[in-house]
PDB file of C-alpha atoms and ligand atoms in Angstrom:
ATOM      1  CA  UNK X1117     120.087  69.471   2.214  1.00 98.00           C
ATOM      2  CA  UNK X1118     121.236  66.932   4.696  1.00 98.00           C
ATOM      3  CA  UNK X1119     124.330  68.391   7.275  1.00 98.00           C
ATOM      4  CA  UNK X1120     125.632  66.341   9.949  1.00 98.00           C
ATOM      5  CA  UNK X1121     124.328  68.113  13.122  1.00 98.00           C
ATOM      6  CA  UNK X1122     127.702  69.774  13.761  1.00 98.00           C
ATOM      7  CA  UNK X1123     128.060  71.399  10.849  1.00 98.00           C
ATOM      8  CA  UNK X1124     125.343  73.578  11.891  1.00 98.00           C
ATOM      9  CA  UNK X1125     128.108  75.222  13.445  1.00 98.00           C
ATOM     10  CA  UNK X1126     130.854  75.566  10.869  1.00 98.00           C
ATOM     11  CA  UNK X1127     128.756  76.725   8.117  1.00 98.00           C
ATOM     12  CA  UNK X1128     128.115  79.907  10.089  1.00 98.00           C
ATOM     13  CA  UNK X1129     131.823  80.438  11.018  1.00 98.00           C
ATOM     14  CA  UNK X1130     133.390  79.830   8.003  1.00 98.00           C
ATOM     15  CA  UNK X1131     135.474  82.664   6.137  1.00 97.00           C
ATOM     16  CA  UNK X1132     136.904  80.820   3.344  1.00 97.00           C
ATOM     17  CA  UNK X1133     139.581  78.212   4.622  1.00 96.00           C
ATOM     18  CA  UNK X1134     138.802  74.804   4.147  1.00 97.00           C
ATOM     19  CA  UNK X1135     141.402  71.429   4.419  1.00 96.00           C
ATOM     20  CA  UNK X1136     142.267  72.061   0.484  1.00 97.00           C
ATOM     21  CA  UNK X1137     140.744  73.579  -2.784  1.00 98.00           C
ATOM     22  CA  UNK X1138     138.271  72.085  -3.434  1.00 97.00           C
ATOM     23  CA  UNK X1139     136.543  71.264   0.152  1.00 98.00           C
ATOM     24  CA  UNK X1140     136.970  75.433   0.774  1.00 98.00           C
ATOM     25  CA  UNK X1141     135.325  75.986  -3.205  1.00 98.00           C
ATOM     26  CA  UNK X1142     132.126  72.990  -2.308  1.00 98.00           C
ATOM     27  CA  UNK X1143     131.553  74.846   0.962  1.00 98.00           C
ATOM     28  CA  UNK X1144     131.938  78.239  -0.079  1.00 98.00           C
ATOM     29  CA  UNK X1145     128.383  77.227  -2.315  1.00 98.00           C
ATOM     30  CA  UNK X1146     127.166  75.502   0.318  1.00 98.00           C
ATOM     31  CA  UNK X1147     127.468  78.679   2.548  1.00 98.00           C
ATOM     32  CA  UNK X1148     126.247  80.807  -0.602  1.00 98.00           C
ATOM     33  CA  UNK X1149     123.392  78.622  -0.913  1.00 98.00           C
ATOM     34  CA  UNK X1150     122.015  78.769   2.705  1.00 98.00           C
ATOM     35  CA  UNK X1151     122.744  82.726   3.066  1.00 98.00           C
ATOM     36  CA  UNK X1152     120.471  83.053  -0.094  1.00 98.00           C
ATOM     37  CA  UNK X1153     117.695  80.514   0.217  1.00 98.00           C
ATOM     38  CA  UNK X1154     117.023  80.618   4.533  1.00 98.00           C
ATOM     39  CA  UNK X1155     114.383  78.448   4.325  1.00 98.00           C
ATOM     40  CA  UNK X1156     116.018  75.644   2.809  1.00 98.00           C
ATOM     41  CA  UNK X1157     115.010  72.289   4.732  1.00 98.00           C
ATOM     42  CA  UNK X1158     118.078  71.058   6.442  1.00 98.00           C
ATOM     43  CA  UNK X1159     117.237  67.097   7.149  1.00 98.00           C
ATOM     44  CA  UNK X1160     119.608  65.976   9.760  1.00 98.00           C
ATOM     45  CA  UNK X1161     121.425  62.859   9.555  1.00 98.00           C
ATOM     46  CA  UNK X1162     124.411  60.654  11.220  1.00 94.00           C
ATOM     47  CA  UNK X1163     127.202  60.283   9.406  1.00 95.00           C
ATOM     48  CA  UNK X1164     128.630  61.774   6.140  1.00 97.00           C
ATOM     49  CA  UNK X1165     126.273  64.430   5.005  1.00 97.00           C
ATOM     50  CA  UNK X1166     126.531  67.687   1.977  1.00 97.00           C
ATOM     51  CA  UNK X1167     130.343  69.355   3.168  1.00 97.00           C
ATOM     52  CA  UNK X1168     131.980  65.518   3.971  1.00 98.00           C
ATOM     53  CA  UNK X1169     131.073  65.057   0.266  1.00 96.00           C
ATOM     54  CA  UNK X1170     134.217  67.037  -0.902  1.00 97.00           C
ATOM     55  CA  UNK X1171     136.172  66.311   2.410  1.00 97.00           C
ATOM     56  CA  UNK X1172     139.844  64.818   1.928  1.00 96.00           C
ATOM     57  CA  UNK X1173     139.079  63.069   5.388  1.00 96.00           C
ATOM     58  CA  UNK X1174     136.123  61.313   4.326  1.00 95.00           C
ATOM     59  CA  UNK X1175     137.355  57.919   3.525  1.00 84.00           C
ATOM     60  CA  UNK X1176     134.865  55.344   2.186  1.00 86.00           C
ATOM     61  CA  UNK X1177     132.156  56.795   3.662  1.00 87.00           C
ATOM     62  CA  UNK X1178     133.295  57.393   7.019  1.00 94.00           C
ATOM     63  CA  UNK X1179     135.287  60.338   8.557  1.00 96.00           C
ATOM     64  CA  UNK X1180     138.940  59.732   9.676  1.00 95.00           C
ATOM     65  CA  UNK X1181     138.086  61.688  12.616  1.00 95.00           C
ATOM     66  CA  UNK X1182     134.718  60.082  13.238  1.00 95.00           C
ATOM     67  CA  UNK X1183     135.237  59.705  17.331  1.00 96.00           C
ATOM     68  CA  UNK X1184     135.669  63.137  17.661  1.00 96.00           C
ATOM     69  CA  UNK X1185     132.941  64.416  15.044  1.00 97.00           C
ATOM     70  CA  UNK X1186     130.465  61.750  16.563  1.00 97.00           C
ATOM     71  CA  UNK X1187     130.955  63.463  20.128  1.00 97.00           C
ATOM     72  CA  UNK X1188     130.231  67.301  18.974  1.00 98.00           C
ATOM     73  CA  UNK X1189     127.429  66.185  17.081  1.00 98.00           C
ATOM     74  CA  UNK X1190     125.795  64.332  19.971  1.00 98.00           C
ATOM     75  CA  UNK X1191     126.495  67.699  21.914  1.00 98.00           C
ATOM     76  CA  UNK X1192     124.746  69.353  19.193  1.00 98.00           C
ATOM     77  CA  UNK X1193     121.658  67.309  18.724  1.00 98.00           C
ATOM     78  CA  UNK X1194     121.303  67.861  22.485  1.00 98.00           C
ATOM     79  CA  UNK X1195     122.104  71.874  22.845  1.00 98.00           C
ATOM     80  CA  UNK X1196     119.698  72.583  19.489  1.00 98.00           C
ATOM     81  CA  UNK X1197     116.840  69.992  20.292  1.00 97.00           C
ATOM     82  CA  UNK X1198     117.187  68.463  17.016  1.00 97.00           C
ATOM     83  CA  UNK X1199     117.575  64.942  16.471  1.00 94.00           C
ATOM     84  CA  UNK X1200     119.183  62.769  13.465  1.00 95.00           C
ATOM     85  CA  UNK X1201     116.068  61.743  10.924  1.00 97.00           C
ATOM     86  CA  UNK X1202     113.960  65.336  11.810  1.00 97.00           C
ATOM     87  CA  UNK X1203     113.873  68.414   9.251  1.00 98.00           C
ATOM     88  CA  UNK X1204     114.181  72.212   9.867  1.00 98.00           C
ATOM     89  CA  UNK X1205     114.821  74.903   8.074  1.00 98.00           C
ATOM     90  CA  UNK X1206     117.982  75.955   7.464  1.00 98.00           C
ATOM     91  CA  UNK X1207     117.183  79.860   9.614  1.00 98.00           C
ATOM     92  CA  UNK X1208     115.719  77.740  12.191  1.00 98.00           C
ATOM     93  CA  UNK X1209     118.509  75.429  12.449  1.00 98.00           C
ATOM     94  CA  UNK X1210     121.567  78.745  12.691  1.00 98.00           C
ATOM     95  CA  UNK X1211     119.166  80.820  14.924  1.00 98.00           C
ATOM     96  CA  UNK X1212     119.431  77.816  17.640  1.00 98.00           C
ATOM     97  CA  UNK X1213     122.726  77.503  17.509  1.00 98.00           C
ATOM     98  CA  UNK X1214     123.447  81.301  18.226  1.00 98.00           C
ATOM     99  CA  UNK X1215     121.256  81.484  20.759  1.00 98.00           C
ATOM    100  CA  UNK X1216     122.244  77.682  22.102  1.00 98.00           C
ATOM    101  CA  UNK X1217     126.391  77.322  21.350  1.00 98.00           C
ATOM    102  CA  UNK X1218     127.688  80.362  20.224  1.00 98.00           C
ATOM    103  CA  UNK X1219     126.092  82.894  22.817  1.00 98.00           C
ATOM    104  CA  UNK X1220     126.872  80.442  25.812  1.00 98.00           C
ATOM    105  CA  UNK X1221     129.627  77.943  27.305  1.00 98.00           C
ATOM    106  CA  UNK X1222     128.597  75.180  25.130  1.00 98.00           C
ATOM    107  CA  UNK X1223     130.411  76.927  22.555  1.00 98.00           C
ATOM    108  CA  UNK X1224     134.167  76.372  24.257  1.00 98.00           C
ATOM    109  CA  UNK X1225     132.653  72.635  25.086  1.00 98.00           C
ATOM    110  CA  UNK X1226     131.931  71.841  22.151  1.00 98.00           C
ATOM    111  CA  UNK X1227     134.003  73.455  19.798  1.00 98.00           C
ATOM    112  CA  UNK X1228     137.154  73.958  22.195  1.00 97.00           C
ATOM    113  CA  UNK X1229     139.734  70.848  20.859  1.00 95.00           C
ATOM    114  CA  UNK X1230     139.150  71.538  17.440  1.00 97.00           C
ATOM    115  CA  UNK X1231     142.239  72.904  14.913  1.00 96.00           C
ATOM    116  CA  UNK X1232     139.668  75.788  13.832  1.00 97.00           C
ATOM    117  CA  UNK X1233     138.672  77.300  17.194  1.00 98.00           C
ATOM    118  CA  UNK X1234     140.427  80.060  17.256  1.00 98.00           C
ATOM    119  CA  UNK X1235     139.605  80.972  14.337  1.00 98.00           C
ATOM    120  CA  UNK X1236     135.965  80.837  14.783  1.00 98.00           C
ATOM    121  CA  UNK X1237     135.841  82.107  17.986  1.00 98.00           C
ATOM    122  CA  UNK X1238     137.057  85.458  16.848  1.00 97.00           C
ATOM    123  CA  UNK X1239     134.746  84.718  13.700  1.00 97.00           C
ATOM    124  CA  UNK X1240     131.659  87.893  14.097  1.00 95.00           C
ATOM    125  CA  UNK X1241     128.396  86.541  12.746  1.00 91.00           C
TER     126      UNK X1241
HETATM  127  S1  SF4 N2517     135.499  75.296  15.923  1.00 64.10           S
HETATM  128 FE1  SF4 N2517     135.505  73.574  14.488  1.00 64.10          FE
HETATM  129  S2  SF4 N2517     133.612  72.434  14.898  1.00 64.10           S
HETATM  130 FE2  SF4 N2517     133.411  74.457  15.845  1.00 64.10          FE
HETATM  131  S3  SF4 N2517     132.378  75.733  14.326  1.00 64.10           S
HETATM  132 FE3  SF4 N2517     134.566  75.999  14.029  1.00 64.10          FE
HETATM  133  S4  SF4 N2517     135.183  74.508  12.451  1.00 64.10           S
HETATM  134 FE4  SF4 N2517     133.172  73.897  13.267  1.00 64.10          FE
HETATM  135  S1  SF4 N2518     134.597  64.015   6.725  1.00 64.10           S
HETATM  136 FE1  SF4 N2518     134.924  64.580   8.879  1.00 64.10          FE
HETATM  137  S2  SF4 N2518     136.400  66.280   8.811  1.00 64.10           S
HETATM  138 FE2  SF4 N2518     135.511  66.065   6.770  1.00 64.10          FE
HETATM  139  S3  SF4 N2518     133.774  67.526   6.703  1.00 64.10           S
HETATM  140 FE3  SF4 N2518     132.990  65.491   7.300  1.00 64.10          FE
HETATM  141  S4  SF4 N2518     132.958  65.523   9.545  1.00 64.10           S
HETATM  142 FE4  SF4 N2518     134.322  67.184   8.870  1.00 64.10          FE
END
């Protein structure tokens, strides 16, 4: 499956709301998927990746937000040790960023100015 390095992130935290129907439906099996089958091999990329595919904000290609998303995935790539173009599995990939973002301060600086913070912060995984 290839995620955006960010993402990483949200598929942990998410509890069922999503931008509209059928963004929250694509990642609910996305989220399904990875709880079920750990080892799947997440390939990380730049760019759009599995969840943009059924994102409203994902306009030819691109996000609408893309500064912003480009920033908190370099963040990410450099808090998990992963880089775009390498592979992990998917338990791998979650495990690191527990330990790396969501059980430290990179967590606020990361994840701080986005609209679903407060929401995942108070998100138990
Ligand atoms: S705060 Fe935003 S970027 Fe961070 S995990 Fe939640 S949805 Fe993803
Ligand atoms: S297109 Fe942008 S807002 Fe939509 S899922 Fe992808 S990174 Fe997130």
């Amino acid at each position: 499956m290839r995620l955006r390095p960010h993402h990483a992130l949200c598929i942990q935290k998410f509890t069922g709301h999503g931008y509209d129907d059928r963004f929250t439906e694509h990642m609910t099996e996305i989220c399904e998927t990875l709880r079920k089958f750990p080892e799947t091999q997440i390939n990380i990329i730049s760019g759009c990746d599995e969840l943009c595919a059924a994102c409203p904000h994902a306009h030819t290609g691109k996000c609408a937000a893309l500064e912003k998303v480009e920033t908190m995935d370099a963040q990410v790539v450099k808090a998990l040790g992963v880089r775009p173009g390498g592979a992990l599995p998917w338990a791998e990939l979650a495990a690191r960023a527990r330990k790396n973002v969501f059980e430290t301060d990179a967590f606020k600086e990361i994840c701080g100015s986005c609209e679903w913070f407060d929401l995942c912060r108070d998100t138990k995984i």
